XYZ file of C-alpha atoms in Angstrom:
314
model
C 135.326 -35.159 58.892
C 135.084 -35.402 55.101
C 134.579 -39.151 55.462
C 131.111 -38.665 56.954
C 128.308 -37.374 54.744
C 128.455 -33.660 55.472
C 127.699 -30.270 54.015
C 129.011 -26.934 55.111
C 126.333 -24.602 56.368
C 126.535 -20.869 56.445
C 124.200 -19.811 59.231
C 123.873 -16.799 61.446
C 120.825 -17.338 63.607
C 119.361 -16.094 66.874
C 117.393 -18.271 69.286
C 113.947 -17.604 70.714
C 105.862 -18.298 63.669
C 105.600 -21.833 64.397
C 107.003 -24.744 62.345
C 104.275 -27.243 61.667
C 104.876 -30.659 60.210
C 101.136 -30.871 59.737
C 98.485 -28.317 60.512
C 97.666 -27.944 64.182
C 100.787 -29.548 65.606
C 103.766 -27.978 67.298
C 104.295 -25.740 70.294
C 106.795 -22.905 70.578
C 108.513 -21.830 73.780
C 110.953 -19.130 74.776
C 112.248 -20.102 78.221
C 115.191 -17.702 78.148
C 115.194 -14.145 79.395
C 118.502 -13.344 77.713
C 117.424 -14.548 74.241
C 120.132 -17.154 73.785
C 121.757 -16.990 70.365
C 122.400 -20.016 68.165
C 125.294 -19.171 65.846
C 126.907 -21.096 63.034
C 130.684 -21.180 63.407
C 131.657 -22.300 59.917
C 131.906 -26.055 60.418
C 130.015 -28.960 58.830
C 126.631 -30.423 59.634
C 125.791 -34.056 58.936
C 123.286 -34.768 56.186
C 122.300 -37.467 53.734
C 122.455 -40.894 55.386
C 123.938 -41.011 58.875
C 125.105 -44.544 59.639
C 125.125 -45.563 63.277
C 127.319 -48.251 64.829
C 125.927 -49.130 68.259
C 127.954 -50.749 70.998
C 125.708 -52.250 73.688
C 128.132 -52.380 76.601
C 127.085 -54.784 79.347
C 123.733 -56.514 79.600
C 121.546 -53.746 78.186
C 118.429 -55.893 77.914
C 115.902 -56.410 75.151
C 113.551 -53.576 76.200
C 116.242 -50.906 76.027
C 117.570 -52.180 72.704
C 114.148 -52.454 71.094
C 112.957 -49.077 72.379
C 116.049 -47.253 71.126
C 116.041 -49.033 67.762
C 112.337 -48.320 67.311
C 112.966 -44.647 68.019
C 115.753 -44.489 65.425
C 113.542 -46.142 62.828
C 110.688 -43.796 63.750
C 112.726 -40.793 62.583
C 111.875 -41.674 58.995
C 109.187 -44.391 59.222
C 105.833 -42.832 60.168
C 103.038 -44.275 62.264
C 99.508 -44.505 60.893
C 98.470 -41.164 59.431
C 95.590 -40.730 61.868
C 97.989 -40.845 64.816
C 99.333 -37.367 65.535
C 101.791 -35.914 66.292
C 104.575 -38.117 64.985
C 108.308 -38.575 65.503
C 108.820 -37.876 61.790
C 107.421 -34.373 62.337
C 109.944 -33.739 65.117
C 112.751 -34.937 62.847
C 111.702 -32.618 60.018
C 112.695 -29.708 62.243
C 116.212 -31.138 62.392
C 116.206 -31.580 58.615
C 114.994 -27.988 58.208
C 118.396 -26.625 59.299
C 119.566 -27.426 55.773
C 117.250 -24.780 54.343
C 119.486 -22.124 55.907
C 122.378 -22.983 53.602
C 122.946 -19.965 51.289
C 122.791 -22.103 48.131
C 119.992 -24.360 49.377
C 117.243 -25.079 46.886
C 113.884 -23.562 47.802
C 111.183 -25.823 49.135
C 111.330 -28.903 51.285
C 114.670 -29.688 52.939
C 116.396 -32.935 51.918
C 115.846 -35.897 54.191
C 118.449 -36.912 56.738
C 118.157 -40.657 57.130
C 119.561 -42.276 60.261
C 120.255 -45.995 59.966
C 121.688 -48.582 62.331
C 124.167 -50.424 60.134
C 126.273 -52.145 62.798
C 125.667 -53.438 66.300
C 127.983 -55.121 68.736
C 127.620 -56.341 72.310
C 130.165 -56.671 75.106
C 128.570 -58.610 77.958
C 131.858 -59.714 79.514
C 132.686 -56.190 80.737
C 136.079 -56.442 79.072
C 136.904 -52.837 79.952
C 135.385 -52.926 83.422
C 132.307 -51.156 84.683
C 133.654 -47.611 84.695
C 134.382 -46.384 81.170
C 136.772 -43.469 80.660
C 136.607 -41.154 77.659
C 140.316 -41.215 76.873
C 141.043 -44.845 77.699
C 138.084 -47.139 77.120
C 135.770 -45.287 74.730
C 138.267 -45.114 71.805
C 138.803 -48.877 72.093
C 135.055 -49.507 72.069
C 134.689 -47.229 69.046
C 137.376 -49.201 67.209
C 135.697 -52.450 68.238
C 132.279 -51.511 66.844
C 133.408 -49.580 63.740
C 136.485 -51.612 62.745
C 138.063 -48.324 61.705
C 135.227 -47.319 59.351
C 135.090 -43.511 59.593
C 131.796 -43.418 57.678
C 130.070 -44.585 60.850
C 128.844 -42.543 63.820
C 129.569 -44.640 66.949
C 127.012 -44.812 69.767
C 128.114 -46.329 73.092
C 125.152 -47.446 75.234
C 125.718 -48.464 78.856
C 123.970 -51.189 80.839
C 122.449 -50.477 84.267
C 125.646 -51.435 86.123
C 128.045 -49.416 83.965
C 129.234 -45.843 84.531
C 130.582 -43.611 81.766
C 132.844 -40.684 82.568
C 130.897 -37.428 82.298
C 127.444 -38.967 82.624
C 125.463 -37.755 85.661
C 127.411 -34.519 85.621
C 124.760 -32.445 83.936
C 124.587 -34.874 81.003
C 122.666 -38.121 80.565
C 123.944 -38.646 77.028
C 126.469 -36.589 75.120
C 127.957 -35.951 71.717
C 131.751 -35.783 71.932
C 134.916 -35.990 69.853
C 137.796 -38.402 70.145
C 141.177 -36.796 70.670
C 143.666 -35.792 67.970
C 145.290 -36.592 65.623
C 142.124 -37.767 63.870
C 139.117 -36.655 65.932
C 135.736 -38.169 65.114
C 132.303 -37.592 66.619
C 130.571 -40.162 68.775
C 127.661 -40.415 71.216
C 127.555 -41.888 74.720
C 124.294 -42.855 76.446
C 124.089 -43.563 80.167
C 121.597 -45.871 81.864
C 119.612 -44.214 84.706
C 118.140 -47.367 86.208
C 120.697 -47.294 89.017
C 123.077 -44.540 87.850
C 121.693 -41.149 88.998
C 117.985 -41.849 88.327
C 117.087 -38.572 90.036
C 118.980 -36.679 87.358
C 118.785 -38.842 84.255
C 115.549 -40.707 84.928
C 113.490 -37.501 85.087
C 110.712 -36.880 84.054
C 109.954 -40.574 84.705
C 111.602 -40.470 88.140
C 111.456 -37.787 90.886
C 114.172 -35.193 90.376
C 116.927 -34.928 92.981
C 117.201 -31.162 92.744
C 115.146 -28.159 91.796
C 111.385 -27.583 91.892
C 109.265 -30.698 92.287
C 106.653 -31.283 89.607
C 104.656 -34.159 88.159
C 106.456 -37.435 87.489
C 105.437 -39.036 84.200
C 104.813 -42.692 83.499
C 107.143 -44.115 80.800
C 105.281 -44.940 77.575
C 107.051 -48.292 77.141
C 106.652 -49.173 80.801
C 110.430 -49.136 81.267
C 111.784 -45.996 82.931
C 115.376 -46.539 81.846
C 114.505 -47.289 78.213
C 112.322 -44.203 77.757
C 114.686 -41.896 79.643
C 117.541 -43.154 77.458
C 115.530 -42.312 74.334
C 115.072 -38.757 75.652
C 118.809 -38.415 76.308
C 119.895 -40.099 73.081
C 117.467 -38.016 70.989
C 119.024 -34.812 72.284
C 122.587 -36.025 71.765
C 121.745 -37.172 68.236
C 120.323 -33.761 67.288
C 123.405 -32.030 68.673
C 125.675 -34.463 66.792
C 123.836 -33.880 63.497
C 123.962 -30.098 63.767
C 127.428 -29.782 65.303
C 129.444 -32.961 64.684
C 132.923 -31.435 64.981
C 132.081 -28.795 67.617
C 132.502 -26.000 65.105
C 129.088 -25.739 63.462
C 125.759 -24.732 65.015
C 125.654 -24.028 68.743
C 124.987 -21.445 71.414
C 127.967 -20.529 73.548
C 127.332 -19.626 77.170
C 131.082 -19.246 77.846
C 131.093 -22.468 79.907
C 130.439 -24.826 76.977
C 128.748 -25.088 73.616
C 125.018 -25.811 73.802
C 123.368 -27.524 70.863
C 119.757 -27.241 69.622
C 118.552 -29.931 72.054
C 120.695 -28.965 75.043
C 119.563 -25.344 74.927
C 115.939 -26.522 75.311
C 116.567 -29.104 78.022
C 113.653 -30.041 80.301
C 110.820 -29.048 77.934
C 108.388 -31.694 76.678
C 105.081 -29.872 76.194
C 103.016 -26.727 76.569
C 103.326 -25.063 79.968
C 106.752 -26.522 80.733
C 108.649 -24.902 83.597
C 111.538 -25.915 85.868
C 110.524 -29.242 87.395
C 107.416 -29.467 85.200
C 107.797 -31.268 81.838
C 104.644 -29.645 80.452
C 101.425 -31.005 78.987
C 101.801 -34.378 77.273
C 99.506 -37.151 76.069
C 98.419 -40.145 78.150
C 97.800 -43.637 76.823
C 94.330 -44.550 78.128
C 95.248 -48.234 78.327
C 98.622 -48.089 80.069
C 98.697 -44.610 81.574
C 102.046 -44.014 79.836
C 102.891 -40.425 78.937
C 104.173 -39.449 75.504
C 104.116 -36.695 72.909
C 104.747 -38.510 69.619
C 103.848 -41.688 67.750
C 106.485 -43.655 65.882
C 107.300 -46.850 64.024
C 104.757 -49.653 64.634
C 102.641 -47.000 66.391
C 105.014 -47.020 69.366
C 104.817 -44.032 71.687
C 107.749 -41.820 72.661
C 108.426 -38.777 74.802
C 110.640 -36.422 72.793
C 112.551 -33.416 74.112
C 112.049 -29.932 72.751
C 114.618 -28.730 70.217
C 115.570 -25.336 68.882
C 113.585 -24.555 65.735
C 115.478 -22.508 63.120
C 112.217 -21.184 61.662
C 110.625 -19.941 64.881
C 113.991 -19.166 66.494
C 112.743 -20.706 69.737
C 112.404 -24.021 71.555
C 109.805 -26.246 69.907
C 108.198 -29.601 70.420
C 105.465 -31.577 68.676
């Protein structure tokens, strides 16, 4: 993966003191009784500028596109200073992994800038409405990247499209194409009709597990905001473990990245079936925990914080 902007990290960390982007913000959680361990396995982490190539497969709709693009821009473009907490604060935790490099310079970690540099749409459903990882996804990756290995492909599904592996414990995922030249990519499912009880939560009643409060999506669109939650987690895992040999916790079944290991936590007091305490927009009733670009509101998942060695959210 030398073609992507990467650095090799030498980390040996244990999961589960408080990282604060600005004073008074940030909540730390330790939901695990077995003290899950996040270990670096010698591979590269993405840094510098991460260039995304997004394939909107099917009729994804303006709201989903705008909400996801606004979130991506919000990683580095702050809202008004008086609005707290912010998406940029959440992203600084991801950037802070770089400080664990043995030869890292002291002080503030370098910025990791995520940019959408290419977008492509496929509204004709050329590959059908059920996308397979080995058959269809590589062709879509080639279509949107034109063979440019500097790009990180993101395949986003419309409401009437299924992607292999989605709804099976994952609502978005960071994966690798097969040999001989594997490359990382991200898939994002659409929960509007595809397993809303699994991938629409916490904006839709959960199918399984304890029943807790159902939140109102900050944009007013359940699918768009749930897809931001899923994509945000997959993006963090892709940044910290692009080639599946960098930073992750192994539970013997599969590798769990910094977002996956903290799944289901959005605020203080989170518990199974309960997303935790979040903010409410007094005008719309939408629930969120961070402000972003153009003062848009987002609900962001907790991620593993290398400073607190625990799950953390703004």
